[in-house]
Short mmCIF file of C-alpha atoms in Angstrom, two decimals:
data_model
loop_
_atom_site.label_atom_id
_atom_site.label_comp_id
_atom_site.label_asym_id
_atom_site.label_seq_id
_atom_site.Cartn_x
_atom_site.Cartn_y
_atom_site.Cartn_z
CA GLN D 2 -198.92 -104.59 11.45
CA VAL D 3 -198.64 -105.88 7.91
CA GLN D 4 -195.74 -108.26 7.35
CA LEU D 5 -194.58 -110.23 4.34
CA VAL D 6 -191.85 -112.79 4.88
CA GLU D 7 -190.20 -114.61 1.99
CA SER D 8 -188.42 -117.91 2.39
CA GLY D 9 -187.08 -120.76 0.29
CA GLY D 10 -184.17 -119.05 -1.42
CA GLY D 11 -180.76 -120.64 -1.75
CA VAL D 12 -178.23 -122.00 -4.20
CA VAL D 13 -179.54 -124.29 -6.94
CA GLN D 14 -178.02 -125.79 -10.06
CA PRO D 15 -179.15 -124.72 -13.53
CA GLY D 16 -182.16 -126.70 -14.73
CA ARG D 17 -183.32 -127.54 -11.21
CA SER D 18 -186.38 -126.27 -9.33
CA LEU D 19 -187.02 -124.17 -6.25
CA ARG D 20 -190.18 -123.04 -4.48
CA LEU D 21 -190.36 -119.70 -2.73
CA SER D 22 -192.96 -118.87 -0.11
CA CYS D 23 -194.37 -115.53 0.97
CA ALA D 24 -196.08 -115.67 4.36
CA ALA D 25 -198.38 -112.73 5.11
CA SER D 26 -199.78 -111.45 8.38
CA GLY D 27 -201.45 -108.39 9.84
CA TYR D 28 -204.21 -107.95 7.26
CA THR D 29 -207.06 -109.81 5.54
CA PHE D 30 -204.98 -111.86 3.14
CA SER D 31 -207.86 -112.92 0.92
CA ARG D 32 -208.63 -109.32 -0.05
CA HIS D 33 -205.31 -108.46 -1.65
CA GLY D 34 -203.30 -109.73 -4.58
CA ILE D 35 -199.56 -110.32 -4.44
CA GLN D 36 -196.78 -109.55 -6.87
CA TRP D 37 -193.30 -111.00 -7.10
CA VAL D 38 -190.55 -108.61 -8.15
CA ARG D 39 -186.88 -109.55 -8.47
CA GLN D 40 -183.60 -107.71 -8.54
CA ALA D 41 -180.42 -109.19 -9.95
CA PRO D 42 -177.20 -108.18 -8.18
CA GLY D 43 -176.45 -104.54 -8.95
CA LYS D 44 -179.41 -104.26 -11.32
CA GLY D 45 -182.87 -102.69 -11.33
CA LEU D 46 -186.30 -104.06 -10.49
CA GLU D 47 -187.86 -106.70 -12.74
CA TRP D 48 -191.46 -107.78 -12.52
CA VAL D 49 -191.95 -111.55 -12.18
CA ALA D 50 -195.59 -112.41 -11.54
CA ILE D 51 -198.98 -111.37 -10.17
CA VAL D 52 -201.61 -113.46 -8.47
CA TRP D 53 -205.12 -112.09 -7.98
CA TYR D 54 -206.58 -111.70 -4.47
CA ASP D 55 -208.59 -114.91 -4.86
CA GLY D 56 -205.97 -116.75 -6.89
CA SER D 57 -208.22 -116.79 -9.95
CA LYS D 58 -205.86 -114.90 -12.27
CA THR D 59 -202.12 -114.93 -12.76
CA TYR D 60 -199.79 -112.99 -15.03
CA TYR D 61 -196.10 -113.52 -15.72
CA GLY D 62 -193.17 -111.61 -17.11
CA ASP D 63 -191.88 -112.85 -20.46
CA SER D 64 -188.56 -113.99 -18.99
CA VAL D 65 -190.26 -116.48 -16.64
CA LYS D 66 -193.42 -117.41 -18.54
CA GLY D 67 -193.78 -121.16 -18.90
CA ARG D 68 -191.17 -121.84 -16.20
CA PHE D 69 -192.56 -120.15 -13.07
CA THR D 70 -195.96 -120.69 -11.47
CA VAL D 71 -197.49 -118.48 -8.81
CA SER D 72 -200.29 -119.66 -6.51
CA LYS D 73 -202.14 -118.29 -3.49
CA ASP D 74 -203.43 -120.29 -0.55
CA ASN D 75 -205.86 -118.10 1.33
CA SER D 76 -206.30 -120.75 4.03
CA LYS D 77 -202.59 -120.51 4.89
CA ASN D 78 -202.03 -116.80 4.20
CA THR D 79 -199.23 -117.81 1.87
CA VAL D 80 -198.25 -117.24 -1.75
CA TYR D 81 -195.92 -119.63 -3.53
CA LEU D 82 -193.62 -119.12 -6.49
CA GLN D 83 -192.68 -122.43 -8.08
CA MET D 84 -189.57 -121.90 -10.20
CA ASP D 85 -188.66 -124.64 -12.66
CA SER D 86 -185.91 -124.95 -15.27
CA LEU D 87 -183.86 -122.34 -13.47
CA ARG D 88 -181.20 -120.44 -15.37
CA ALA D 89 -178.19 -118.40 -14.29
CA GLU D 90 -180.07 -115.23 -15.26
CA ASP D 91 -182.72 -116.02 -12.64
CA THR D 92 -180.16 -115.22 -9.94
CA ALA D 93 -181.68 -112.37 -7.95
CA VAL D 94 -183.27 -111.25 -4.71
CA TYR D 95 -186.98 -112.07 -4.94
CA TYR D 96 -189.45 -109.79 -3.20
CA CYS D 97 -193.14 -110.37 -2.61
CA THR D 98 -195.30 -107.27 -2.39
CA ARG D 99 -198.91 -106.58 -1.48
CA ILE D 100 -201.25 -104.96 -3.98
CA PHE D 101 -203.90 -102.56 -2.75
CA GLY D 102 -206.27 -101.35 -5.42
CA GLU D 103 -204.40 -100.67 -8.65
CA LEU D 104 -201.71 -103.12 -9.76
CA LEU D 105 -198.78 -100.81 -9.02
CA ASN D 106 -200.03 -99.82 -5.55
CA LEU D 107 -197.42 -102.00 -3.87
CA ASP D 108 -197.65 -100.78 -0.33
CA TYR D 109 -195.82 -103.48 1.59
CA TRP D 110 -192.72 -105.41 0.59
CA GLY D 111 -190.98 -108.36 2.16
CA GLN D 112 -187.28 -108.29 2.99
CA GLY D 113 -186.48 -110.48 0.00
CA THR D 114 -184.92 -113.90 -0.44
CA LEU D 115 -181.80 -114.54 -2.51
CA VAL D 116 -181.85 -117.18 -5.23
CA THR D 117 -178.51 -118.12 -6.76
CA VAL D 118 -178.47 -120.37 -9.80
CA SER D 119 -175.00 -121.77 -10.27
CA SER D 120 -173.28 -125.05 -10.94
CA GLN F 115 -183.39 -101.98 -22.15
CA SER F 116 -186.30 -100.89 -19.96
CA VAL F 117 -189.71 -100.01 -21.39
CA LEU F 118 -189.72 -96.91 -19.20
CA THR F 119 -186.78 -94.52 -19.50
CA GLN F 120 -185.24 -92.81 -16.48
CA PRO F 121 -181.99 -90.88 -16.20
CA PRO F 122 -179.31 -93.11 -14.62
CA SER F 123 -178.37 -90.49 -12.06
CA VAL F 124 -179.24 -87.08 -10.69
CA SER F 125 -177.60 -84.98 -8.02
CA ALA F 126 -178.26 -81.83 -6.05
CA ALA F 127 -177.16 -80.12 -2.86
CA PRO F 128 -178.89 -80.49 0.50
CA GLY F 129 -181.97 -78.28 0.74
CA GLN F 130 -182.34 -78.05 -3.03
CA LYS F 131 -184.99 -79.53 -5.28
CA VAL F 132 -184.58 -82.32 -7.82
CA THR F 133 -186.86 -83.94 -10.39
CA ILE F 134 -186.63 -87.41 -11.87
CA SER F 135 -188.32 -88.13 -15.18
CA CYS F 136 -189.90 -91.34 -16.41
CA SER F 137 -190.73 -91.56 -20.09
CA GLY F 138 -192.98 -94.16 -21.67
CA SER F 139 -195.67 -94.53 -24.29
CA SER F 140 -199.42 -94.54 -24.75
CA SER F 141 -199.62 -98.22 -23.88
CA ASN F 142 -198.14 -97.70 -20.44
CA ILE F 143 -197.82 -94.27 -18.80
CA GLY F 144 -200.22 -92.66 -21.25
CA ASN F 145 -203.16 -94.77 -20.12
CA ASN F 146 -202.27 -96.20 -16.73
CA TYR F 147 -201.36 -95.03 -13.26
CA VAL F 148 -197.73 -94.52 -12.35
CA SER F 149 -196.06 -95.40 -9.05
CA TRP F 150 -192.67 -94.41 -7.69
CA PHE F 151 -190.52 -96.49 -5.38
CA GLN F 152 -187.54 -95.57 -3.23
CA GLN F 153 -184.83 -98.10 -2.50
CA LEU F 154 -182.35 -97.11 0.17
CA PRO F 155 -179.00 -98.91 0.05
CA GLY F 156 -179.26 -102.53 1.11
CA THR F 157 -183.00 -102.46 1.72
CA ALA F 158 -186.22 -103.48 -0.03
CA PRO F 159 -188.03 -100.88 -2.14
CA THR F 160 -190.82 -98.84 -0.56
CA LEU F 161 -193.81 -97.14 -2.16
CA LEU F 162 -193.30 -93.41 -2.45
CA ILE F 163 -196.06 -92.27 -4.83
CA TYR F 164 -199.03 -94.17 -6.23
CA GLU F 165 -201.74 -93.41 -8.77
CA ASN F 166 -199.55 -90.68 -10.28
CA ASN F 167 -199.57 -88.23 -7.40
CA LYS F 168 -200.80 -89.78 -4.14
CA ARG F 169 -198.57 -90.28 -1.14
CA PRO F 170 -198.95 -93.22 1.25
CA SER F 171 -199.31 -92.31 4.89
CA GLY F 172 -195.94 -91.50 6.39
CA ILE F 173 -194.41 -90.13 3.20
CA PRO F 174 -193.58 -86.44 3.69
CA ASP F 175 -194.98 -83.85 1.31
CA ARG F 176 -191.44 -83.09 0.16
CA PHE F 177 -192.12 -85.91 -2.30
CA SER F 178 -194.56 -85.29 -5.15
CA GLY F 179 -195.58 -86.98 -8.37
CA SER F 180 -197.10 -85.75 -11.60
CA LYS F 181 -197.97 -87.12 -15.01
CA SER F 182 -198.41 -85.48 -18.39
CA GLY F 183 -199.11 -87.47 -21.53
CA THR F 184 -196.61 -90.31 -21.72
CA SER F 185 -194.22 -89.00 -19.08
CA ALA F 186 -194.21 -88.89 -15.30
CA THR F 187 -192.08 -86.90 -12.89
CA LEU F 188 -191.02 -87.38 -9.29
CA GLY F 189 -190.13 -84.22 -7.41
CA ILE F 190 -188.21 -84.01 -4.17
CA THR F 191 -187.79 -80.71 -2.35
CA GLY F 192 -185.69 -79.84 0.68
CA LEU F 193 -183.19 -82.57 -0.14
CA GLN F 194 -181.63 -84.44 2.76
CA THR F 195 -178.67 -86.79 2.81
CA GLY F 196 -181.09 -89.52 3.84
CA ASP F 197 -182.80 -89.18 0.46
CA GLU F 198 -179.80 -90.75 -1.26
CA ALA F 199 -181.29 -93.83 -2.84
CA ASP F 200 -182.34 -95.45 -6.10
CA TYR F 201 -185.73 -94.37 -7.42
CA TYR F 202 -187.89 -96.42 -9.78
CA CYS F 203 -191.05 -95.63 -11.69
CA GLY F 204 -193.49 -98.38 -12.58
CA THR F 205 -196.77 -98.87 -14.36
CA TRP F 206 -198.88 -101.40 -16.24
CA ASP F 207 -198.34 -101.82 -19.97
CA SER F 208 -201.64 -102.65 -21.64
CA SER F 209 -200.02 -103.89 -24.86
CA LEU F 210 -197.55 -106.19 -23.12
CA SER F 211 -200.01 -107.18 -20.34
CA ALA F 212 -197.10 -106.69 -18.01
CA VAL F 213 -195.87 -104.57 -15.16
CA VAL F 214 -192.97 -102.44 -16.36
CA PHE F 215 -190.34 -100.58 -14.36
CA GLY F 216 -187.91 -97.89 -15.30
CA GLY F 217 -184.21 -98.69 -15.11
CA GLY F 218 -183.85 -96.68 -11.92
CA THR F 219 -182.25 -93.35 -11.03
CA LYS F 220 -179.53 -92.98 -8.44
CA LEU F 221 -179.94 -89.79 -6.43
CA THR F 222 -176.84 -88.29 -4.90
CA VAL F 223 -177.16 -85.47 -2.39
CA LEU F 224 -173.86 -83.64 -2.61
#
């Protein structure tokens, strides 16, 4: 069955970096894009980034543009979210989700990984 | 301030019907597909409706989606206590080149 497992979250100081991973299994990874969506404590969903099925295109939300980089390694069935210059407002649970077809057809979600940015 | 506007909360009795609205503009809902997501307490969101009105396998037909102009609506009939959750609409915004979500609606089944 399809599984997405995020890892790499934790506590980090403002201005530092963190890399999240999203390991996928149970489907042909190279045929589907991945999105990252985050949720601050007690808040709603916020889109973070998209990476195309072949890694050729990426898009970012305004709040992370220029600081976060998403990449896809089809040989390892893994997507990475490199987060630099972290801020307190980046504190959230980060989910990776699979895209099937249209961009908002997010049919499988990981369990999420918590990132806390605090000194 | 979300690009898509949802009511913060709705409530209804078990067995009743409820609708949740999602209002946008021509750059998002008006010209792109809408999805709906359900987030049960303490869990990750799940896809409830995609491409305006399609249900993934396993989603009961008590859940329905529709779109008209720049607004979308999620309908839930035969409410159950297990439907208590936060519901989010989402779509692509062609002007922003961004995925946008509504602020979420908390459903309470009284």
